XYZ file of C-alpha atoms in Angstrom:
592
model
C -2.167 -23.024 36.833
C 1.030 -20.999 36.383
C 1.269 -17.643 37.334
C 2.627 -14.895 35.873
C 2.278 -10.828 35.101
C -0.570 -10.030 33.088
C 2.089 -8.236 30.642
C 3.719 -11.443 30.254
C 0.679 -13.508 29.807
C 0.527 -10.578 26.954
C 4.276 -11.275 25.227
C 3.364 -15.032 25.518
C 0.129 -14.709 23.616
C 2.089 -12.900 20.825
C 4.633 -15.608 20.029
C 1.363 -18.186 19.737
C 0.026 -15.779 17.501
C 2.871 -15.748 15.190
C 3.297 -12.095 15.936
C 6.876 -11.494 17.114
C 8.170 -8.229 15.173
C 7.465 -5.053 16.717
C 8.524 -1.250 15.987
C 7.970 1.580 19.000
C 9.278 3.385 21.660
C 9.636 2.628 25.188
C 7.986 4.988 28.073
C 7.242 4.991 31.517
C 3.579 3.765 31.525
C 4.914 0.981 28.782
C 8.043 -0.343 30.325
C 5.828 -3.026 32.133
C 5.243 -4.488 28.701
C 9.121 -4.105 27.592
C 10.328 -5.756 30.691
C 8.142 -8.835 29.863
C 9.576 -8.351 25.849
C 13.046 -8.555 27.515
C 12.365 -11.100 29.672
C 10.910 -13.159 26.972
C 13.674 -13.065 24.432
C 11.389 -14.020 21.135
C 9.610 -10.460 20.574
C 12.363 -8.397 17.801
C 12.071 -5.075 18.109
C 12.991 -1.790 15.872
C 13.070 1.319 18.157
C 11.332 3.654 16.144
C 12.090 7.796 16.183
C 8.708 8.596 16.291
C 4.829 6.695 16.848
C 3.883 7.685 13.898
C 6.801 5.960 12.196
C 6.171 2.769 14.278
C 2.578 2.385 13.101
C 3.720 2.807 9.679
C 6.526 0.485 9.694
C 4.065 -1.813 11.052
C 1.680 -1.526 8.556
C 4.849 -2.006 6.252
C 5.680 -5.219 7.908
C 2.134 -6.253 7.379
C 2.045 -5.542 3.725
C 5.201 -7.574 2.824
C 4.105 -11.173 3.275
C 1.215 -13.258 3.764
C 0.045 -13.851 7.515
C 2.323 -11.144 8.695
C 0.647 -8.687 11.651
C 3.056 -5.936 12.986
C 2.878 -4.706 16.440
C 3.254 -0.952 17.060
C 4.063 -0.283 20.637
C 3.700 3.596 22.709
C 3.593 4.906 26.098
C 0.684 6.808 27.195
C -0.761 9.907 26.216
C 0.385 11.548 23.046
C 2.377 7.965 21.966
C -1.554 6.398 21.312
C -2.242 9.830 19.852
C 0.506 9.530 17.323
C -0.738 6.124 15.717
C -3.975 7.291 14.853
C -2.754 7.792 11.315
C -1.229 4.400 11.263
C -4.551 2.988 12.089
C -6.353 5.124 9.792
C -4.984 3.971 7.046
C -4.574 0.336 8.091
C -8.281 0.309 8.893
C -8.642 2.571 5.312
C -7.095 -0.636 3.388
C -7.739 -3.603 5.431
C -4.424 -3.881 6.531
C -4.463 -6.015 10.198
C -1.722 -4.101 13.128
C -1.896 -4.199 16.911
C -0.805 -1.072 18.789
C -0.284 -1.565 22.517
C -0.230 1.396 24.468
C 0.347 2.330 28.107
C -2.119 3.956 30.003
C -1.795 5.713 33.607
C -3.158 3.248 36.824
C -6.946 2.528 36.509
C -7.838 4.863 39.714
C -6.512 7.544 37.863
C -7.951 7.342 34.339
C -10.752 10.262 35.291
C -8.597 12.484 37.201
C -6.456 14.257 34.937
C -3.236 12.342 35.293
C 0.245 13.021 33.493
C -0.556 11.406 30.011
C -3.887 10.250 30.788
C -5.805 10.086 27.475
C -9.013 7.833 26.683
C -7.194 6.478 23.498
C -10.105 3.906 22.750
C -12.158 6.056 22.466
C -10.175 8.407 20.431
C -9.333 4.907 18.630
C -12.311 3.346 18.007
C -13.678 5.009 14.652
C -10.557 3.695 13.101
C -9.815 0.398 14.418
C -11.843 -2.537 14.156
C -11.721 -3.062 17.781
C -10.364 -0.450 20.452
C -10.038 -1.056 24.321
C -8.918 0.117 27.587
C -8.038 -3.114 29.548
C -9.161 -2.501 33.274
C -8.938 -5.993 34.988
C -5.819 -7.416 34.399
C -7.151 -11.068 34.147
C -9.092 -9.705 31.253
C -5.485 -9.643 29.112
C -5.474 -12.626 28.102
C -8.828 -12.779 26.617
C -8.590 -9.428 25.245
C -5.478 -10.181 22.897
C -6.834 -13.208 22.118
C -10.001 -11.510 20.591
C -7.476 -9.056 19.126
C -5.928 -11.205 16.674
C -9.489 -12.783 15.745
C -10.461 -9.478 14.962
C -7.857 -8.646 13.019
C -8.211 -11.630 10.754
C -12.134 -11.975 10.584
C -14.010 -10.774 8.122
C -12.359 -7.422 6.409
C -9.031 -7.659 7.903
C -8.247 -4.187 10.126
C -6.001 -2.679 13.044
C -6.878 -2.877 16.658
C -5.363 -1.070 19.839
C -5.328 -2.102 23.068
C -4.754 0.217 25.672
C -3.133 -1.240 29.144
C -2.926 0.946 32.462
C 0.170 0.478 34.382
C -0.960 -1.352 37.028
C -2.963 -3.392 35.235
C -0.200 -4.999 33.310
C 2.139 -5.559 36.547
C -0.605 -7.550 38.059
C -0.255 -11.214 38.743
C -2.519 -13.727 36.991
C -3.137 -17.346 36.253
C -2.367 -18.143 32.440
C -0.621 -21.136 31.467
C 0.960 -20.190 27.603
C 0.843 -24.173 26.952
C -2.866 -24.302 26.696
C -3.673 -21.464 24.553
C -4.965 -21.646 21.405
C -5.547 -18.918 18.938
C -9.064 -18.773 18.050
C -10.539 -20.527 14.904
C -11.598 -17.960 11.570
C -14.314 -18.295 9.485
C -14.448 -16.804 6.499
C -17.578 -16.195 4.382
C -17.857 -18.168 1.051
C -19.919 -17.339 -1.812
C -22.683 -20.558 -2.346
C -22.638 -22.711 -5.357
C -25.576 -21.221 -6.542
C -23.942 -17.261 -5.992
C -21.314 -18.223 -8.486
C -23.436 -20.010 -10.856
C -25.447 -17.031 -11.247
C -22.355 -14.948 -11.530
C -21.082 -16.704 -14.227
C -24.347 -16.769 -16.140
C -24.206 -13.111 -16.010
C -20.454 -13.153 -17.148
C -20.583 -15.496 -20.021
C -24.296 -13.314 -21.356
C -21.345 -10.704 -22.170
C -19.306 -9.588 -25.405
C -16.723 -7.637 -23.547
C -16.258 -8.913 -20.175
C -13.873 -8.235 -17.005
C -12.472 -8.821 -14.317
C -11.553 -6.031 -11.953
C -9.141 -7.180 -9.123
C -8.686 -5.431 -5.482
C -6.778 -5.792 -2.829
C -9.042 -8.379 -0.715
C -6.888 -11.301 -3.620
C -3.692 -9.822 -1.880
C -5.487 -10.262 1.492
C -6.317 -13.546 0.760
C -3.387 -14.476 -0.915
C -5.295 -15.585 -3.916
C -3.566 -14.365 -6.969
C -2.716 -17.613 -8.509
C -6.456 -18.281 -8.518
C -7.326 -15.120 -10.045
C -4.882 -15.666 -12.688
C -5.852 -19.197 -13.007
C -9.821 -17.678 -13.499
C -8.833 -14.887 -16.027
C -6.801 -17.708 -18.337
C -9.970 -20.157 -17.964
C -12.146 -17.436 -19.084
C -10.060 -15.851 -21.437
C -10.986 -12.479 -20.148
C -8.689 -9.511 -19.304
C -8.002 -8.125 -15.699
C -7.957 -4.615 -14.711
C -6.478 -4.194 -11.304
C -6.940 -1.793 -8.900
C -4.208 0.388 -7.537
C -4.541 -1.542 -4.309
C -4.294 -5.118 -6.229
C -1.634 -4.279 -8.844
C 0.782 -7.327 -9.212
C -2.227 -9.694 -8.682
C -1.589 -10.220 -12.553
C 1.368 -9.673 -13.788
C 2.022 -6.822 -16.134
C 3.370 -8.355 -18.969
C 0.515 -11.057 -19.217
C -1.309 -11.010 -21.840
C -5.309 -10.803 -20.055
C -3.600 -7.888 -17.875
C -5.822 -5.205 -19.444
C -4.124 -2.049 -17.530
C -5.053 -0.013 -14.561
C -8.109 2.648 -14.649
C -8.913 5.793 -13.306
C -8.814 9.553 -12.534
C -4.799 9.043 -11.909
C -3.049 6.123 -11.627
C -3.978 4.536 -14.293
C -2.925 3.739 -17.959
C -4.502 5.318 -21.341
C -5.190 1.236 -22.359
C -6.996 0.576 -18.707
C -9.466 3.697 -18.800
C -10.129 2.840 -22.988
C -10.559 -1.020 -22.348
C -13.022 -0.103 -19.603
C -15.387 2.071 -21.472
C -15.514 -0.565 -24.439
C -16.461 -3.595 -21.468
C -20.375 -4.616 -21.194
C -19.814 -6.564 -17.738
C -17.198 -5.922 -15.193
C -17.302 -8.797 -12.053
C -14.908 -6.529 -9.196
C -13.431 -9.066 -6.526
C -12.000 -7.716 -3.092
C -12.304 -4.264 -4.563
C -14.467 -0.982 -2.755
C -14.718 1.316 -5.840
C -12.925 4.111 -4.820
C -13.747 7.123 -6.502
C -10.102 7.603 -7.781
C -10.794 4.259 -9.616
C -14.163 4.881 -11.060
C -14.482 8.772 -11.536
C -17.668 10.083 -12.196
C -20.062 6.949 -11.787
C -21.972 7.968 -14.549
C -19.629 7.660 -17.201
C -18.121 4.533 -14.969
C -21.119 2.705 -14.815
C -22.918 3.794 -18.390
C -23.963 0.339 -20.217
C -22.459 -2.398 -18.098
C -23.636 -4.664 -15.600
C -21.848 -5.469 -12.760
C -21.060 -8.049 -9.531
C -19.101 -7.300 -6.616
C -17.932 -9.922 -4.336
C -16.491 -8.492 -1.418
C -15.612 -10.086 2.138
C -17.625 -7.230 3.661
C -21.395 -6.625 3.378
C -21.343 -3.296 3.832
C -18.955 -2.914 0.643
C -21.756 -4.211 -1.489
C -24.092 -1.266 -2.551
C -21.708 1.389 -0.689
C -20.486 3.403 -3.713
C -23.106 2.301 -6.649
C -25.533 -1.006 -6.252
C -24.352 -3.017 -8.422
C -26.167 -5.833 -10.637
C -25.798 -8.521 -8.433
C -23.553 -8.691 -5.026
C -22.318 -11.649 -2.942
C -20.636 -11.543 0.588
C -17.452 -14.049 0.289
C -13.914 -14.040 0.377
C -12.095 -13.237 -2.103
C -9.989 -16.163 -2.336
C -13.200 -18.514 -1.923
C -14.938 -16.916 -4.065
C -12.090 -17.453 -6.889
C -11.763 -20.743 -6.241
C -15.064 -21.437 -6.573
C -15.167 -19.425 -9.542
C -12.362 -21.378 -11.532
C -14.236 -25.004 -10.461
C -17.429 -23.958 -11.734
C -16.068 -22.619 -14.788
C -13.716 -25.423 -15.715
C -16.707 -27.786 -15.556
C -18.929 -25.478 -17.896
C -15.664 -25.746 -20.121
C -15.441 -29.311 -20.073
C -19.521 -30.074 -20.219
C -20.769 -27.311 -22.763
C -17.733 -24.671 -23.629
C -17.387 -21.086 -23.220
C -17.523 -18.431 -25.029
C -15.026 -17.040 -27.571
C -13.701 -13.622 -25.785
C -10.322 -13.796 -28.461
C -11.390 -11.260 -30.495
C -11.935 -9.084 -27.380
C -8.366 -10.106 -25.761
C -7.344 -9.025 -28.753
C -8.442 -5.973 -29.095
C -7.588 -5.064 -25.602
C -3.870 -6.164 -26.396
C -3.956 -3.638 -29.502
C -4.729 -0.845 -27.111
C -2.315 -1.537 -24.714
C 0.387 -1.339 -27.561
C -0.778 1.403 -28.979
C -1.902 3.914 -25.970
C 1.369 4.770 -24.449
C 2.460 7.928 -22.839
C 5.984 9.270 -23.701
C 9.023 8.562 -21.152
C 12.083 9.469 -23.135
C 12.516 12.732 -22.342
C 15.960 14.315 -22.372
C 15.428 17.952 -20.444
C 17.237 19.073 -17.863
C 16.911 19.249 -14.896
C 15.070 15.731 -15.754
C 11.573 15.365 -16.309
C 9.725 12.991 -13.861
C 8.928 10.503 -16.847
C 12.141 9.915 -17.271
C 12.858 8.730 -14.191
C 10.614 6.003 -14.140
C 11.927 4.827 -17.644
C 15.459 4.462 -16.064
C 13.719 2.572 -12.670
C 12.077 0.268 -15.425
C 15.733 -0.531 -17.139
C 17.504 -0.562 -13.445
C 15.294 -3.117 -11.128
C 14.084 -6.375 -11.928
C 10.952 -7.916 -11.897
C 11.396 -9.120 -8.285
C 11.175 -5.299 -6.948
C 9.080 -4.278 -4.134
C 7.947 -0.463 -4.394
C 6.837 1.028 -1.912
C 5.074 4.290 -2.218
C 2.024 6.509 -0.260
C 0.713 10.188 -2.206
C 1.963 13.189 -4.873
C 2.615 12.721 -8.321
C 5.405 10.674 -7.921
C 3.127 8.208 -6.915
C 0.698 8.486 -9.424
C 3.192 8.978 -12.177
C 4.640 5.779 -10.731
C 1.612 3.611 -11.453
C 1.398 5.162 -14.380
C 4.742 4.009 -15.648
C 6.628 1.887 -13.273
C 5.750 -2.036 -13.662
C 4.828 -5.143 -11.043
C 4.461 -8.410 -11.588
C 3.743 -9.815 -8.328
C 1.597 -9.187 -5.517
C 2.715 -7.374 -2.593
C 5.581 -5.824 -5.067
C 3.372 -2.706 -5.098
C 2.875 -1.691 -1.325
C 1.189 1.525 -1.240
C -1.192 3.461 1.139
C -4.357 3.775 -0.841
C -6.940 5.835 0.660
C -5.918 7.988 3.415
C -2.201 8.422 1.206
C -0.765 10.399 4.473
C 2.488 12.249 3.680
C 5.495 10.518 5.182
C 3.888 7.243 5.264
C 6.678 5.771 2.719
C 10.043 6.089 4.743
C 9.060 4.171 7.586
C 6.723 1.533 5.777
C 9.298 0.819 3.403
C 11.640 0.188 6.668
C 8.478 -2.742 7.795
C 8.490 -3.989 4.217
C 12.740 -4.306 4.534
C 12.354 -5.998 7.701
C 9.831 -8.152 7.147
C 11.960 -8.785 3.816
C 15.554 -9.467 4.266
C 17.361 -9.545 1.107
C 14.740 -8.289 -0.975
C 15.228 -5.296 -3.096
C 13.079 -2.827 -2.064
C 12.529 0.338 -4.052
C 10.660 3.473 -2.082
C 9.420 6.306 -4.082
C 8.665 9.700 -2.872
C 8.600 13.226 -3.952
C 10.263 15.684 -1.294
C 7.609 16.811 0.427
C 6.666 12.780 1.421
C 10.386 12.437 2.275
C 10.475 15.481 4.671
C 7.493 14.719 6.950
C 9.138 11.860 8.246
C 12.941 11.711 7.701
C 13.989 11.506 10.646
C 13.282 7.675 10.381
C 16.423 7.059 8.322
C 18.193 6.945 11.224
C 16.218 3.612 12.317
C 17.458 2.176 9.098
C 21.168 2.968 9.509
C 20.554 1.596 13.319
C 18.934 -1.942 12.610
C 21.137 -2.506 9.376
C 17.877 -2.213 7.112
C 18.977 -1.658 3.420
C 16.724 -0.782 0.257
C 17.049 2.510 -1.939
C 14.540 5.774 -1.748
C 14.346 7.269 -4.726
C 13.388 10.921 -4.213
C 12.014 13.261 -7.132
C 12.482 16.599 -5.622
C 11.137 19.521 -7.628
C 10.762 21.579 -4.648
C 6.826 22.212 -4.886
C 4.013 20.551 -3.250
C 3.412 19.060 -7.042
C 0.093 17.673 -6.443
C -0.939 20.535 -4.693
C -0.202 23.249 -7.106
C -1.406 21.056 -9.937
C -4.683 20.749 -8.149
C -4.611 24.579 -7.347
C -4.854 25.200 -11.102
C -8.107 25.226 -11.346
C -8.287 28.263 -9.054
C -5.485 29.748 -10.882
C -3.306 30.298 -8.289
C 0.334 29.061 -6.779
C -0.374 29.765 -3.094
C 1.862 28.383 -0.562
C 2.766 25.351 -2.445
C 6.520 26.066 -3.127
C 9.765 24.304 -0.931
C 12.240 26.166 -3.080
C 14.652 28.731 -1.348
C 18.439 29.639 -0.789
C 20.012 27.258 0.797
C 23.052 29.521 2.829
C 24.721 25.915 3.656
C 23.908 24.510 0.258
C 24.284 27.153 -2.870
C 24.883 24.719 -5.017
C 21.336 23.455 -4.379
C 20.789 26.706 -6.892
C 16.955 27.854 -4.530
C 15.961 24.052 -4.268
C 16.247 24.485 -0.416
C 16.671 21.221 1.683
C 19.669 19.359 1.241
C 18.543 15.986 1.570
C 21.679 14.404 1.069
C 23.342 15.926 3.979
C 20.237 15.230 6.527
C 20.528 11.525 5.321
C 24.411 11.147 5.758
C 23.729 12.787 9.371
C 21.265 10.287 10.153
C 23.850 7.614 9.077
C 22.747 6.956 5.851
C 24.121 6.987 2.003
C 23.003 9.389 -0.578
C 23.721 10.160 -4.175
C 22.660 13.325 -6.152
C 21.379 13.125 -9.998
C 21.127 16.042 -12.184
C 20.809 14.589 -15.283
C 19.419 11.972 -16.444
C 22.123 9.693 -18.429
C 23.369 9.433 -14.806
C 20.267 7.397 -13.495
C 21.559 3.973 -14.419
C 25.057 4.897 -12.732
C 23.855 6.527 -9.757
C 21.217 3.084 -9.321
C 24.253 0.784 -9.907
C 26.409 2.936 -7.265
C 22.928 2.643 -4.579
C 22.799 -0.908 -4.610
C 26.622 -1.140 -4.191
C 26.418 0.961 -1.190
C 23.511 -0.451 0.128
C 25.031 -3.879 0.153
C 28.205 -2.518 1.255
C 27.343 -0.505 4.237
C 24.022 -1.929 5.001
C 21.721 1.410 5.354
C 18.927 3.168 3.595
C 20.492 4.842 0.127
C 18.825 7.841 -1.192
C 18.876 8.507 -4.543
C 17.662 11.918 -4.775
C 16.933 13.289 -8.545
C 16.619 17.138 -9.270
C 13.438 17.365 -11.581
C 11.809 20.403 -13.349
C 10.411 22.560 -11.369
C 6.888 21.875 -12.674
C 5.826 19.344 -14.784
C 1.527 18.525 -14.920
C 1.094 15.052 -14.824
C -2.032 13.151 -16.587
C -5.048 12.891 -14.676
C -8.573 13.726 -14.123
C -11.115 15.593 -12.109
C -14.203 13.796 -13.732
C -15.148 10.998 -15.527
C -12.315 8.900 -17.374
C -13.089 9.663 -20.626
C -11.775 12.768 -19.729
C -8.438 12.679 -18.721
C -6.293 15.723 -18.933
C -2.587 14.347 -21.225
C -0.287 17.422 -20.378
C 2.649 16.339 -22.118
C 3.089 14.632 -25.296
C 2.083 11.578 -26.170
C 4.341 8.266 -27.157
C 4.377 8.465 -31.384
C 6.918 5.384 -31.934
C 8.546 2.652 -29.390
C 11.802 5.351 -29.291
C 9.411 7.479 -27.221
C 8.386 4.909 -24.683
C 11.282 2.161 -24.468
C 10.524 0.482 -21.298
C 6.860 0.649 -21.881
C 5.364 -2.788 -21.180
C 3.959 -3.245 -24.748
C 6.283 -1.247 -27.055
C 4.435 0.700 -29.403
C 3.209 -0.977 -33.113
């Protein structure tokens, strides 16, 4: 048996896994594991400006493509400290990353030592698996483990913590024998579905409300192969927009407190029977369950038992993955088809289709400085239907969902339930990695764009290119929209006199000269004719020079976008509403 440093054994383990893009920083308790990366050759890496940022471009990278698990690599000490958010919200979404981090020398773990933290522990309520390796022959194992962890079950982040010594240590591993270990996934029975169906086809208004466990599972030709079977519309969560396109005809619109569409929330509270798959109904989604759940049965199929029953018990629940479950879904509906027919939901489609033509929210606006509506309009005329977004929190993001469009999975990477500020920057730096070529769009308002700016320079360094379009107002938006209700704008305003910048006119940071000094492009819009311009001129200098371009727009100071605090039948339209096609052009049903 060959042998071989146990941080080796480590790097080895990760090219069998399929695992060989990683984003961190190097440190002295970690460059063990970088001397094995070096030595190796096969393991890129993107030297990140800060943890935080690596985590999140690793999540990122994740997102992007099917069977794709980033690696987030730290020192000791505050480095493991720093990812927590990352694995908060990959654990928050199901979202599988590995975080290495270097620990002091195992005799020195309970005596205080420089950067000597118990980061499983601090780990493990936000990881599916969390652990401080103390025998180095154990490092094999443990990684191995790691990646079945991270792809069993409800997919997740896990961190593995090595001590110094622990990872110089020689062992026996031979990297020809090792196999990664086999996954099961659960499966709904014959009979589950069955039943399911039974309860589907008892309905008048039926649908089907796709999550983000069909993106997981990479199942979003079989969801759209079950919804034109059926002949029943789809309502997708935020988390598994693009699993239908937007423009099809059975896509029904998204519902909920915020992101969501006038046509979503009305088609929902005219359904009888809703069947979610790979979905957790979050409360943004369903509001007040009352008014959510008030006469229609439901089924949840979820990969995760403790998902069924967590927010409301539904009808009738079944433990599978989603993919399986769709499968098995479209073969036991096709042969009810073919034996004894379905029922006739076309007057239903129908009707469904009216709203969506008819519900619209007005984008055309022509104020200046530009309202945020606007902007969205001129991203709809500007990218094409092959453009990833990438956006985390604010009302840019909501007034994103609300009227920018996707039409396939993974086109629509977002951070959906932790939604930590900063989290776009660096995760749409994963998604450009892990997507060379690819336009990729990031949205964020300026306070997202602040927290973690410093990352641009990462972009300029490893030649990553996509455009950030950033809606700066100045204001904590959501914030001060939320603070409304206790009437009161408290400590929620950016704005003030730039001495460098007075041409800024109070709006404070200027954004375009941090990103040239971090080696990127920028452009400035003030009004909004000059969108399509200013988007022609980003992709020319993104393809030119290779960097991050910021397209930074100048928006109204305060503008109240729709939404919600309670059920949603009671959403709050602040501005005015679309009267003809003129007042929503890029809307993805034009007004009738």
């Amino acid at each position: 048996m060959p042998k071989m440093r146990a941080v080796d054994a480590a790097v080895a383990i990760l090219e069998k896994e399929g695992a060989t893009t990683a984003f961190g920083l190097p440190g002295a308790a970690i460059n063990p594991f970088y001397s094995a990366m070096r030595a190796h050759g096969g393991i890129h890496h993107v030297l990140a400006r800060h943890v935080e940022g690596a985590s999140h471009m690793a999540e990122g990278f994740t997102r992007a493509k099917p069977g794709n698990i980033g690696i987030c690599i730290g020192t000791s000490g505050p480095a493991g400290t720093d990812m927590i958010t990352g694995l908060y919200s990959a654990m928050a979404d199901s979202i599988p990353i590995l975080c290495i981090t270097g620990q002091a020398p195992v005799a020195k773990l309970h005596k205080e030592d420089f950067q000597a933290v118990d980061i499983a522990s601090i780990a493990g309520p936000v990881t599916k698996m969390a652990v401080t390796v103390m025998e180095a022959g154990q490092v094999p194992g443990t990684f191995q483990k790691a990646f079945h962890e991270m792809r069993t079950g409800r997919p997740g982040p896990v961190l593995i913590d090595l001590p110094i010594d622990v990872q110089q240590t020689m062992i026996e591993f031979d990297p020809d024998t090792y196999e990664p270990l086999q996954v099961h996934k659960p499966a709904a029975t014959r009979k589950q579905l069955e039943k399911a169906l039974d309860m589907l086809t008892a309905a008048e208004k039926p649908l089907i409300v796709a999550g983000g466990g069909i993106i997981n599972a990479n199942a979003s030709e079989q969801l759209v192969e079950l919804a034109e079977l059926l002949n029943i519309p789809v309502i997708p969560t935020l988390m598994g927009w693009g699993t239908i396109p937007d423009d099809h005809e059975l896509m029904a619109g998204m519902v909920g407190l915020q992101t969501s569409h006038r046509y979503g929330n009305a088609t929902m509270l005219e359904s009888d029977f809703v069947i979610g798959i790979g979905n957790r109904w979050a409360n943004r989604h369903t509001g007040a369950l009352d008014v959510y759940t008030k006469g229609r049965t439901f089924v949840h199929i979820d990969i995760e038992p403790t998902q069924i029953g967590r927010v409301f018990a539904p009808d009738f629940g079944i433990v599978s993955d989603a993919g399986a479950a769709l499968s098995g879904l479209v073969e036991v509906a096709r042969e009810r088809k073919e034996q004894q027919g379905l029922p006739d939901w076309n007057a239903w489609v129908k009707d469904c289709a009216q709203r969506k033509s008819m519900l619209q929210r007005k984008t055309n606006f022509t104020n200046v400085p530009v309202k945020p509506q606007r902007v969205y309009q001129e991203m709809n005329s500007a990218f094409g239907r092959d453009t990833r977004y990438v956006s985390t929190i604010g009302l840019s993001q909501i007034a994103g969902a609300q009227f920018l469009h996707v039409y396939e999975a993974r086109n629509w990477i977002n951070c959906g339930q932790a939604g930590p500020l900063g989290w776009t920057l660096p995760a749409a730096l994963g998604v450009a990695q892990a997507s060379p070529g690819e336009t990729v769009v990031a949205l964020s308002g300026d306070y997202d764009f602040q927290f973690m700016i410093e990352e641009l320079a990462v972009g300029a360094q490893f030649q990553l290119p996509y455009i950030h379009v950033v809606v700066n107002n100045s204001y904590l938006g959501l914030i001060r929209q939320a603070q409304r209700g206790f009437e009161m704008d408290y400590h929620v305003s950016l704005a003030f006199e730039n001495v460098n910048a007075p041409e800024l006119d109070g709006y404070g940071v200027d954004h375009i000269k941090v990103a040239e000094g971090l080696g990127c492009k920028a452009i400035r819009v003030r009004e909004a004719d000059d969108l399509q311009a200013a988007f022609e001129k980003a992709r020319a200098l993104m393809q030119e020079y290779r960097v991050p371009v910021v397209v930074e727009v100048i928006l109204e100071r305060v503008t109240n976008i729709s939404m919600g605090a309670a059920g949603i039948d009671a959403i709050n339209e602040f501005e005015d509403l679309a009267e003809s096609s003129d007042d929503a052009p890029t809307a993805i049903s034009l007004l009738v």
